[in-house]
PDB file of C-alpha atoms in Angstrom:
ATOM      1  CA  MET A  91      -4.512  67.106  37.703  1.00  0.00           C
ATOM      2  CA  ARG A  92      -1.864  65.802  40.028  1.00  0.00           C
ATOM      3  CA  THR A  93      -2.942  64.468  43.367  1.00  0.00           C
ATOM      4  CA  SER A  94      -0.890  65.570  46.322  1.00  0.00           C
ATOM      5  CA  ALA A  95       0.733  63.002  48.573  1.00  0.00           C
ATOM      6  CA  THR A  96      -1.444  64.057  51.530  1.00  0.00           C
ATOM      7  CA  GLU A  97      -4.631  63.187  49.572  1.00  0.00           C
ATOM      8  CA  ARG A  98      -3.523  59.656  48.768  1.00  0.00           C
ATOM      9  CA  PRO A  99      -4.610  56.697  50.903  1.00  0.00           C
ATOM     10  CA  GLY A 100      -2.134  55.821  53.608  1.00  0.00           C
ATOM     11  CA  PHE A 101       0.022  52.730  53.830  1.00  0.00           C
ATOM     12  CA  VAL A 102      -2.546  50.997  56.021  1.00  0.00           C
ATOM     13  CA  TRP A 103      -4.885  50.725  53.007  1.00  0.00           C
ATOM     14  CA  VAL A 104      -2.424  48.567  51.052  1.00  0.00           C
ATOM     15  CA  ALA A 105      -1.022  46.680  54.051  1.00  0.00           C
ATOM     16  CA  PRO A 106      -3.479  43.709  53.755  1.00  0.00           C
ATOM     17  CA  ALA A 107      -2.723  43.303  50.053  1.00  0.00           C
ATOM     18  CA  LEU A 108       1.025  43.565  50.643  1.00  0.00           C
ATOM     19  CA  LEU A 109       0.821  41.036  53.484  1.00  0.00           C
ATOM     20  CA  PHE A 110      -1.154  38.608  51.312  1.00  0.00           C
ATOM     21  CA  PHE A 111       1.249  39.038  48.393  1.00  0.00           C
ATOM     22  CA  GLY A 112       4.250  38.627  50.673  1.00  0.00           C
ATOM     23  CA  LEU A 113       2.966  35.395  52.266  1.00  0.00           C
ATOM     24  CA  PHE A 114       1.583  33.698  49.171  1.00  0.00           C
ATOM     25  CA  GLY A 115       3.591  35.380  46.400  1.00  0.00           C
ATOM     26  CA  LEU A 116       7.085  36.341  47.488  1.00  0.00           C
ATOM     27  CA  ALA A 117       7.707  33.842  50.307  1.00  0.00           C
ATOM     28  CA  PRO A 118       7.240  30.720  48.086  1.00  0.00           C
ATOM     29  CA  VAL A 119       9.574  32.237  45.482  1.00  0.00           C
ATOM     30  CA  VAL A 120      12.233  32.848  48.151  1.00  0.00           C
ATOM     31  CA  VAL A 121      11.884  29.276  49.474  1.00  0.00           C
ATOM     32  CA  VAL A 122      12.104  27.797  45.953  1.00  0.00           C
ATOM     33  CA  GLY A 123      15.119  29.998  45.267  1.00  0.00           C
ATOM     34  CA  TYR A 124      16.845  28.557  48.356  1.00  0.00           C
ATOM     35  CA  LEU A 125      15.919  24.969  47.417  1.00  0.00           C
ATOM     36  CA  SER A 126      17.474  25.471  43.977  1.00  0.00           C
ATOM     37  CA  PHE A 127      20.870  25.479  45.722  1.00  0.00           C
ATOM     38  CA  THR A 128      20.183  22.250  47.603  1.00  0.00           C
ATOM     39  CA  SER A 129      19.730  18.527  47.031  1.00  0.00           C
ATOM     40  CA  TRP A 130      16.429  17.345  48.525  1.00  0.00           C
ATOM     41  CA  SER A 131      14.189  14.358  47.910  1.00  0.00           C
ATOM     42  CA  GLY A 132      11.246  15.840  49.787  1.00  0.00           C
ATOM     43  CA  LEU A 133      12.098  14.000  53.005  1.00  0.00           C
ATOM     44  CA  GLY A 134      14.648  14.959  55.618  1.00  0.00           C
ATOM     45  CA  SER A 135      16.676  18.164  55.461  1.00  0.00           C
ATOM     46  CA  PRO A 136      17.875  19.778  52.224  1.00  0.00           C
ATOM     47  CA  GLN A 137      21.631  19.494  51.639  1.00  0.00           C
ATOM     48  CA  TRP A 138      23.449  22.574  50.337  1.00  0.00           C
ATOM     49  CA  VAL A 139      25.089  21.845  46.945  1.00  0.00           C
ATOM     50  CA  GLY A 140      25.809  25.391  45.767  1.00  0.00           C
ATOM     51  CA  LEU A 141      25.471  25.894  42.001  1.00  0.00           C
ATOM     52  CA  ALA A 142      25.357  22.179  41.133  1.00  0.00           C
ATOM     53  CA  ASN A 143      21.694  22.276  40.058  1.00  0.00           C
ATOM     54  CA  TRP A 144      22.186  25.444  38.036  1.00  0.00           C
ATOM     55  CA  SER A 145      25.314  24.178  36.298  1.00  0.00           C
ATOM     56  CA  ALA A 146      23.387  21.035  35.274  1.00  0.00           C
ATOM     57  CA  LEU A 147      20.648  22.999  33.479  1.00  0.00           C
ATOM     58  CA  PRO A 148      22.562  23.863  30.252  1.00  0.00           C
ATOM     59  CA  GLY A 149      23.569  20.218  29.770  1.00  0.00           C
ATOM     60  CA  ASP A 150      20.025  18.880  30.204  1.00  0.00           C
ATOM     61  CA  GLY A 151      18.643  18.255  26.739  1.00  0.00           C
ATOM     62  CA  GLN A 152      15.092  18.066  28.042  1.00  0.00           C
ATOM     63  CA  VAL A 153      15.453  21.545  29.558  1.00  0.00           C
ATOM     64  CA  ARG A 154      16.616  22.951  26.218  1.00  0.00           C
ATOM     65  CA  GLY A 155      13.899  21.095  24.313  1.00  0.00           C
ATOM     66  CA  GLY A 156      11.259  22.003  26.888  1.00  0.00           C
ATOM     67  CA  LEU A 157      12.267  25.658  26.681  1.00  0.00           C
ATOM     68  CA  VAL A 158      11.837  25.673  22.892  1.00  0.00           C
ATOM     69  CA  ILE A 159       8.424  23.968  23.117  1.00  0.00           C
ATOM     70  CA  THR A 160       7.324  26.328  25.904  1.00  0.00           C
ATOM     71  CA  LEU A 161       8.293  29.421  23.882  1.00  0.00           C
ATOM     72  CA  THR A 162       6.610  27.960  20.780  1.00  0.00           C
ATOM     73  CA  LEU A 163       3.430  27.269  22.744  1.00  0.00           C
ATOM     74  CA  THR A 164       3.558  30.792  24.207  1.00  0.00           C
ATOM     75  CA  ALA A 165       3.930  32.395  20.773  1.00  0.00           C
ATOM     76  CA  LEU A 166       1.124  30.300  19.233  1.00  0.00           C
ATOM     77  CA  CYS A 167      -1.225  30.998  22.141  1.00  0.00           C
ATOM     78  CA  TRP A 168      -0.604  34.748  21.925  1.00  0.00           C
ATOM     79  CA  ALA A 169      -0.963  34.793  18.122  1.00  0.00           C
ATOM     80  CA  THR A 170      -4.310  32.969  18.239  1.00  0.00           C
ATOM     81  CA  GLN A 171      -5.863  34.456  21.370  1.00  0.00           C
ATOM     82  CA  THR A 172      -5.093  38.160  20.852  1.00  0.00           C
ATOM     83  CA  PRO A 173      -6.834  38.822  17.487  1.00  0.00           C
ATOM     84  CA  LEU A 174      -9.838  36.611  18.289  1.00  0.00           C
ATOM     85  CA  ALA A 175     -10.295  38.031  21.799  1.00  0.00           C
ATOM     86  CA  LEU A 176     -10.016  41.575  20.430  1.00  0.00           C
ATOM     87  CA  ALA A 177     -12.538  40.940  17.647  1.00  0.00           C
ATOM     88  CA  PHE A 178     -15.077  39.099  19.811  1.00  0.00           C
ATOM     89  CA  GLY A 179     -14.592  41.516  22.713  1.00  0.00           C
ATOM     90  CA  VAL A 180     -15.315  44.566  20.551  1.00  0.00           C
ATOM     91  CA  TRP A 181     -18.294  42.802  18.962  1.00  0.00           C
ATOM     92  CA  SER A 182     -19.759  41.806  22.331  1.00  0.00           C
ATOM     93  CA  ALA A 183     -19.385  45.388  23.620  1.00  0.00           C
ATOM     94  CA  GLY A 184     -22.559  46.273  21.744  1.00  0.00           C
ATOM     95  CA  HIS A 185     -25.746  46.548  23.775  1.00  0.00           C
ATOM     96  CA  GLN A 186     -27.989  44.331  21.605  1.00  0.00           C
ATOM     97  CA  ARG A 187     -29.732  41.494  23.467  1.00  0.00           C
ATOM     98  CA  VAL A 188     -28.447  38.850  21.016  1.00  0.00           C
ATOM     99  CA  ARG A 189     -24.854  39.818  21.744  1.00  0.00           C
ATOM    100  CA  ALA A 190     -25.468  39.609  25.493  1.00  0.00           C
ATOM    101  CA  VAL A 191     -26.960  36.093  25.190  1.00  0.00           C
ATOM    102  CA  VAL A 192     -24.179  34.825  22.919  1.00  0.00           C
ATOM    103  CA  SER A 193     -21.538  36.355  25.204  1.00  0.00           C
ATOM    104  CA  ALA A 194     -23.054  34.669  28.273  1.00  0.00           C
ATOM    105  CA  VAL A 195     -22.919  31.275  26.533  1.00  0.00           C
ATOM    106  CA  PHE A 196     -19.422  31.955  25.274  1.00  0.00           C
ATOM    107  CA  PHE A 197     -18.157  32.626  28.813  1.00  0.00           C
ATOM    108  CA  LEU A 198     -19.140  29.133  30.044  1.00  0.00           C
ATOM    109  CA  PRO A 199     -15.587  27.695  29.721  1.00  0.00           C
ATOM    110  CA  LEU A 200     -14.515  30.163  32.424  1.00  0.00           C
ATOM    111  CA  LEU A 201     -16.689  28.226  34.893  1.00  0.00           C
ATOM    112  CA  LEU A 202     -14.921  24.921  34.264  1.00  0.00           C
ATOM    113  CA  SER A 203     -11.710  23.754  35.895  1.00  0.00           C
ATOM    114  CA  THR A 204      -8.625  23.177  33.785  1.00  0.00           C
ATOM    115  CA  ALA A 205      -8.579  19.474  34.707  1.00  0.00           C
ATOM    116  CA  ALA A 206     -12.208  19.006  33.665  1.00  0.00           C
ATOM    117  CA  ILE A 207     -11.598  20.769  30.356  1.00  0.00           C
ATOM    118  CA  ALA A 208      -8.531  18.635  29.640  1.00  0.00           C
ATOM    119  CA  LEU A 209     -10.390  15.390  30.399  1.00  0.00           C
ATOM    120  CA  VAL A 210     -13.386  16.382  28.262  1.00  0.00           C
ATOM    121  CA  TRP A 211     -11.204  17.259  25.291  1.00  0.00           C
ATOM    122  CA  LYS A 212      -9.148  14.096  25.735  1.00  0.00           C
ATOM    123  CA  ALA A 213     -12.379  12.115  25.404  1.00  0.00           C
ATOM    124  CA  LEU A 214     -13.481  14.171  22.396  1.00  0.00           C
ATOM    125  CA  LEU A 215     -10.125  13.564  20.681  1.00  0.00           C
ATOM    126  CA  ASP A 216     -10.044   9.845  21.463  1.00  0.00           C
ATOM    127  CA  PRO A 217      -8.540   8.058  18.412  1.00  0.00           C
ATOM    128  CA  ASN A 218     -11.144   5.261  18.511  1.00  0.00           C
ATOM    129  CA  PHE A 219     -14.379   6.869  19.669  1.00  0.00           C
ATOM    130  CA  GLY A 220     -13.732  10.642  19.492  1.00  0.00           C
ATOM    131  CA  VAL A 221     -14.623  13.250  16.893  1.00  0.00           C
ATOM    132  CA  PRO A 222     -11.543  12.609  14.666  1.00  0.00           C
ATOM    133  CA  ALA A 223     -12.489   8.944  14.363  1.00  0.00           C
ATOM    134  CA  GLN A 224     -16.043   9.876  13.319  1.00  0.00           C
ATOM    135  CA  VAL A 225     -15.064  12.438  10.675  1.00  0.00           C
ATOM    136  CA  ARG A 226     -11.942  10.673   9.434  1.00  0.00           C
ATOM    137  CA  GLU A 227     -13.601   9.146   6.373  1.00  0.00           C
ATOM    138  CA  TRP A 228     -15.466  12.354   5.514  1.00  0.00           C
ATOM    139  CA  PHE A 229     -12.281  14.379   5.113  1.00  0.00           C
ATOM    140  CA  GLY A 230     -10.004  11.547   3.964  1.00  0.00           C
ATOM    141  CA  LEU A 231      -7.702  11.811   6.990  1.00  0.00           C
ATOM    142  CA  SER A 232      -4.880   9.274   7.150  1.00  0.00           C
ATOM    143  CA  HIS A 233      -5.237   8.787  10.917  1.00  0.00           C
ATOM    144  CA  SER A 234      -7.405   9.919  13.813  1.00  0.00           C
ATOM    145  CA  ASN A 235      -4.874   9.937  16.662  1.00  0.00           C
ATOM    146  CA  VAL A 236      -4.501  13.721  17.020  1.00  0.00           C
ATOM    147  CA  LEU A 237      -2.899  13.636  20.465  1.00  0.00           C
ATOM    148  CA  GLY A 238      -0.537  10.894  19.295  1.00  0.00           C
ATOM    149  CA  HIS A 239       0.821  12.926  16.376  1.00  0.00           C
ATOM    150  CA  PRO A 240       4.066  14.837  17.119  1.00  0.00           C
ATOM    151  CA  THR A 241       2.874  18.039  15.404  1.00  0.00           C
ATOM    152  CA  LEU A 242      -0.913  17.867  15.754  1.00  0.00           C
ATOM    153  CA  ALA A 243      -0.657  17.267  19.511  1.00  0.00           C
ATOM    154  CA  LEU A 244       0.874  20.710  20.079  1.00  0.00           C
ATOM    155  CA  TYR A 245      -1.704  22.380  17.833  1.00  0.00           C
ATOM    156  CA  ALA A 246      -4.464  20.560  19.719  1.00  0.00           C
ATOM    157  CA  ILE A 247      -3.137  21.952  23.018  1.00  0.00           C
ATOM    158  CA  VAL A 248      -3.042  25.460  21.519  1.00  0.00           C
ATOM    159  CA  PHE A 249      -6.670  25.093  20.386  1.00  0.00           C
ATOM    160  CA  ILE A 250      -7.845  23.811  23.776  1.00  0.00           C
ATOM    161  CA  VAL A 251      -6.029  26.615  25.616  1.00  0.00           C
ATOM    162  CA  LEU A 252      -7.617  29.069  23.176  1.00  0.00           C
ATOM    163  CA  TRP A 253     -11.065  27.607  23.859  1.00  0.00           C
ATOM    164  CA  GLN A 254     -10.516  27.864  27.611  1.00  0.00           C
ATOM    165  CA  PHE A 255      -8.980  31.332  27.970  1.00  0.00           C
ATOM    166  CA  LEU A 256     -10.453  33.255  25.014  1.00  0.00           C
ATOM    167  CA  PRO A 257     -13.581  34.242  27.031  1.00  0.00           C
ATOM    168  CA  PHE A 258     -11.436  35.781  29.790  1.00  0.00           C
ATOM    169  CA  HIS A 259      -9.466  38.012  27.433  1.00  0.00           C
ATOM    170  CA  MET A 260     -12.640  38.725  25.473  1.00  0.00           C
ATOM    171  CA  LEU A 261     -14.149  40.023  28.697  1.00  0.00           C
ATOM    172  CA  LEU A 262     -11.198  42.412  29.152  1.00  0.00           C
ATOM    173  CA  TYR A 263     -11.652  43.806  25.642  1.00  0.00           C
ATOM    174  CA  GLN A 264     -15.419  44.033  26.051  1.00  0.00           C
ATOM    175  CA  ALA A 265     -15.076  46.166  29.194  1.00  0.00           C
ATOM    176  CA  ALA A 266     -12.404  48.371  27.616  1.00  0.00           C
ATOM    177  CA  ALA A 267     -14.337  48.849  24.355  1.00  0.00           C
ATOM    178  CA  ARG A 268     -17.343  50.175  26.247  1.00  0.00           C
ATOM    179  CA  GLN A 269     -15.199  52.998  27.636  1.00  0.00           C
ATOM    180  CA  VAL A 270     -14.152  54.358  24.248  1.00  0.00           C
ATOM    181  CA  PRO A 271     -15.800  57.791  23.831  1.00  0.00           C
ATOM    182  CA  ARG A 272     -18.734  57.644  21.389  1.00  0.00           C
ATOM    183  CA  SER A 273     -17.840  61.139  20.201  1.00  0.00           C
ATOM    184  CA  LEU A 274     -14.809  59.671  18.410  1.00  0.00           C
ATOM    185  CA  TYR A 275     -17.018  57.279  16.391  1.00  0.00           C
ATOM    186  CA  GLU A 276     -19.572  60.018  15.666  1.00  0.00           C
ATOM    187  CA  ALA A 277     -16.868  62.336  14.360  1.00  0.00           C
ATOM    188  CA  ALA A 278     -15.435  59.530  12.204  1.00  0.00           C
ATOM    189  CA  GLU A 279     -18.889  58.767  10.765  1.00  0.00           C
ATOM    190  CA  LEU A 280     -19.302  62.426   9.812  1.00  0.00           C
ATOM    191  CA  ASP A 281     -15.965  62.188   7.995  1.00  0.00           C
ATOM    192  CA  GLY A 282     -17.228  59.134   6.071  1.00  0.00           C
ATOM    193  CA  ALA A 283     -15.045  56.500   7.760  1.00  0.00           C
ATOM    194  CA  SER A 284     -16.155  52.885   7.237  1.00  0.00           C
ATOM    195  CA  GLY A 285     -16.711  50.425  10.078  1.00  0.00           C
ATOM    196  CA  PHE A 286     -13.339  48.759   9.483  1.00  0.00           C
ATOM    197  CA  GLN A 287     -11.578  52.139   9.382  1.00  0.00           C
ATOM    198  CA  ARG A 288     -13.205  53.134  12.692  1.00  0.00           C
ATOM    199  CA  PHE A 289     -12.076  49.843  14.206  1.00  0.00           C
ATOM    200  CA  LEU A 290      -8.531  50.233  12.909  1.00  0.00           C
ATOM    201  CA  ARG A 291      -8.063  53.975  13.594  1.00  0.00           C
ATOM    202  CA  ILE A 292     -10.118  54.412  16.791  1.00  0.00           C
ATOM    203  CA  THR A 293     -10.868  51.134  18.561  1.00  0.00           C
ATOM    204  CA  VAL A 294      -7.446  49.503  18.348  1.00  0.00           C
ATOM    205  CA  PRO A 295      -5.451  52.598  19.440  1.00  0.00           C
ATOM    206  CA  GLN A 296      -7.903  53.236  22.301  1.00  0.00           C
ATOM    207  CA  LEU A 297      -7.507  49.627  23.482  1.00  0.00           C
ATOM    208  CA  ARG A 298      -3.705  49.631  23.415  1.00  0.00           C
ATOM    209  CA  HIS A 299      -3.492  49.498  27.227  1.00  0.00           C
ATOM    210  CA  THR A 300      -5.778  46.464  27.284  1.00  0.00           C
ATOM    211  CA  ILE A 301      -3.900  44.787  24.437  1.00  0.00           C
ATOM    212  CA  ILE A 302      -0.622  45.074  26.353  1.00  0.00           C
ATOM    213  CA  ALA A 303      -2.139  43.996  29.677  1.00  0.00           C
ATOM    214  CA  SER A 304      -3.840  41.027  28.009  1.00  0.00           C
ATOM    215  CA  SER A 305      -0.603  40.091  26.235  1.00  0.00           C
ATOM    216  CA  VAL A 306       1.337  40.115  29.510  1.00  0.00           C
ATOM    217  CA  LEU A 307      -1.294  37.867  31.108  1.00  0.00           C
ATOM    218  CA  MET A 308      -1.090  35.480  28.150  1.00  0.00           C
ATOM    219  CA  LEU A 309       2.711  35.332  28.212  1.00  0.00           C
ATOM    220  CA  VAL A 310       2.893  34.712  31.947  1.00  0.00           C
ATOM    221  CA  GLY A 311      -0.071  32.312  31.836  1.00  0.00           C
ATOM    222  CA  SER A 312       1.627  30.271  29.108  1.00  0.00           C
ATOM    223  CA  MET A 313       4.206  29.267  31.701  1.00  0.00           C
ATOM    224  CA  THR A 314       1.484  27.573  33.776  1.00  0.00           C
ATOM    225  CA  TYR A 315      -0.206  25.229  31.268  1.00  0.00           C
ATOM    226  CA  PHE A 316       1.258  22.261  33.132  1.00  0.00           C
ATOM    227  CA  GLU A 317      -1.944  20.392  34.045  1.00  0.00           C
ATOM    228  CA  THR A 318      -3.464  20.712  30.580  1.00  0.00           C
ATOM    229  CA  VAL A 319      -0.434  19.115  28.939  1.00  0.00           C
ATOM    230  CA  LEU A 320      -0.063  16.492  31.677  1.00  0.00           C
ATOM    231  CA  LEU A 321      -3.640  15.245  31.327  1.00  0.00           C
ATOM    232  CA  LEU A 322      -3.805  15.438  27.529  1.00  0.00           C
ATOM    233  CA  THR A 323      -0.457  14.045  26.387  1.00  0.00           C
ATOM    234  CA  ALA A 324       1.833  13.721  29.454  1.00  0.00           C
ATOM    235  CA  GLY A 325       4.471  15.396  27.288  1.00  0.00           C
ATOM    236  CA  GLY A 326       4.138  12.910  24.422  1.00  0.00           C
ATOM    237  CA  PRO A 327       4.271  11.532  21.911  1.00  0.00           C
ATOM    238  CA  GLY A 328       7.941  11.157  22.782  1.00  0.00           C
ATOM    239  CA  ASN A 329       8.912  14.624  24.007  1.00  0.00           C
ATOM    240  CA  ALA A 330       6.853  16.541  21.408  1.00  0.00           C
ATOM    241  CA  THR A 331       4.794  18.413  24.027  1.00  0.00           C
ATOM    242  CA  ARG A 332       7.112  18.154  27.024  1.00  0.00           C
ATOM    243  CA  ILE A 333       7.010  21.787  28.103  1.00  0.00           C
ATOM    244  CA  LEU A 334       9.355  23.112  30.779  1.00  0.00           C
ATOM    245  CA  PRO A 335       6.727  23.189  33.591  1.00  0.00           C
ATOM    246  CA  LEU A 336       5.985  19.500  32.941  1.00  0.00           C
ATOM    247  CA  HIS A 337       9.710  18.688  33.079  1.00  0.00           C
ATOM    248  CA  MET A 338       9.849  20.548  36.395  1.00  0.00           C
ATOM    249  CA  TYR A 339       6.950  18.437  37.718  1.00  0.00           C
ATOM    250  CA  ASN A 340       8.577  15.183  36.624  1.00  0.00           C
ATOM    251  CA  GLN A 341      11.874  16.127  38.236  1.00  0.00           C
ATOM    252  CA  GLY A 342      10.180  17.120  41.487  1.00  0.00           C
ATOM    253  CA  PHE A 343       7.378  14.587  41.948  1.00  0.00           C
ATOM    254  CA  VAL A 344       8.493  11.619  39.837  1.00  0.00           C
ATOM    255  CA  ALA A 345      12.283  11.682  40.220  1.00  0.00           C
ATOM    256  CA  PHE A 346      12.052  13.426  43.633  1.00  0.00           C
ATOM    257  CA  GLU A 347      14.848  15.851  42.724  1.00  0.00           C
ATOM    258  CA  MET A 348      13.269  18.828  44.458  1.00  0.00           C
ATOM    259  CA  GLY A 349      16.418  20.932  44.297  1.00  0.00           C
ATOM    260  CA  TYR A 350      16.803  20.508  40.533  1.00  0.00           C
ATOM    261  CA  ALA A 351      13.057  21.045  40.025  1.00  0.00           C
ATOM    262  CA  SER A 352      13.344  24.269  42.059  1.00  0.00           C
ATOM    263  CA  ALA A 353      16.108  25.493  39.745  1.00  0.00           C
ATOM    264  CA  ILE A 354      13.785  24.897  36.755  1.00  0.00           C
ATOM    265  CA  ALA A 355      10.990  26.715  38.612  1.00  0.00           C
ATOM    266  CA  VAL A 356      13.213  29.754  39.207  1.00  0.00           C
ATOM    267  CA  LEU A 357      14.178  29.650  35.521  1.00  0.00           C
ATOM    268  CA  LEU A 358      10.463  29.816  34.636  1.00  0.00           C
ATOM    269  CA  VAL A 359       9.941  32.774  36.993  1.00  0.00           C
ATOM    270  CA  VAL A 360      12.865  34.615  35.402  1.00  0.00           C
ATOM    271  CA  LEU A 361      11.595  33.768  31.907  1.00  0.00           C
ATOM    272  CA  GLY A 362       8.052  34.968  32.642  1.00  0.00           C
ATOM    273  CA  THR A 363       9.259  38.142  34.334  1.00  0.00           C
ATOM    274  CA  GLY A 364      11.673  38.849  31.486  1.00  0.00           C
ATOM    275  CA  LEU A 365       8.965  38.446  28.828  1.00  0.00           C
ATOM    276  CA  SER A 366       6.623  40.736  30.766  1.00  0.00           C
ATOM    277  CA  LEU A 367       9.284  43.429  31.188  1.00  0.00           C
ATOM    278  CA  LEU A 368      10.198  43.108  27.502  1.00  0.00           C
ATOM    279  CA  VAL A 369       6.590  43.696  26.442  1.00  0.00           C
ATOM    280  CA  VAL A 370       6.267  46.716  28.762  1.00  0.00           C
ATOM    281  CA  ARG A 371       9.607  48.113  27.597  1.00  0.00           C
ATOM    282  CA  VAL A 372       9.100  47.582  23.869  1.00  0.00           C
ATOM    283  CA  THR A 373       5.537  48.907  23.794  1.00  0.00           C
ATOM    284  CA  GLY A 374       6.289  51.923  26.001  1.00  0.00           C
ATOM    285  CA  TYR A 375       3.402  50.971  28.267  1.00  0.00           C
ATOM    286  CA  SER A 376       4.691  53.041  31.217  1.00  0.00           C
ATOM    287  CA  ARG A 377       4.698  56.212  29.085  1.00  0.00           C
ATOM    288  CA  MET A 378       1.159  55.814  27.753  1.00  0.00           C
ATOM    289  CA  THR A 379      -1.706  58.072  28.795  1.00  0.00           C
ATOM    290  CA  SER A 380      -5.363  57.120  28.568  1.00  0.00           C
ATOM    291  CA  GLN A 381      -7.993  59.013  26.555  1.00  0.00           C
ATOM    292  CA  ARG A 382     -10.911  56.865  27.626  1.00  0.00           C
ATOM    293  CA  GLU A 383     -13.860  58.365  29.432  1.00  0.00           C
ATOM    294  CA  GLY A 384     -13.694  58.413  33.203  1.00  0.00           C
ATOM    295  CA  MET A 385      -9.938  57.837  33.339  1.00  0.00           C
TER     296      MET A 385
END
């Protein structure tokens, strides 16, 4: 049933949210967009340089390399987090006490800061005293310096990000799974459908809104893994894990090229927005209608 315009809340209801978003969301983006056309060391007044910062981006090999590593990290994080979060979220949606206890323990990483998680895992992966050094002889590993290996370092970051953010996305799927009408499962059981068939033919289609929303959050969030990479590897070894946000940080707060760093920041905003719009466009999210109870 359509709701008439007169029954909708007035503009005053959304004014606080719009004001908050404008001050802390849009205004910084506008300022960074302006700085991307200037040369500024952080002191004094920015000097207008036009498109100089933007024209330098294509010729910066670290921008091109950082973009590839960032997209690779984004793809790996989505490919690992989505199926596991979906499976654990649906499992934890049950009302058994054991599932509630396990879920509560599993959500503990959400209470920790990103910096604390990175420092803990850096200690656990220490090449001399960490877990790899202890189990090296058991599995016949050739070395124990995981964060110092060009390939293993990126996989280690993917695993740590998975460990940190899986509970959040699991929580989204848990809440959505509990809204799937039980009548659908009861009808499928009468038709003789197995548990896997009910999951594949009922649960997954009913959670398509959540899958897309979770995917968008993962894609956009992958552009903000700066502190994790900085504390774990600082972009190394070499430039193996030098993602674009870390390159932006180095340009801004190490080289004090705030204008050039702002151009990289705007590039990240455009990249994240483009990926989000692509997901919404390809999946037809705006045309979907919900069949869940209460919606």
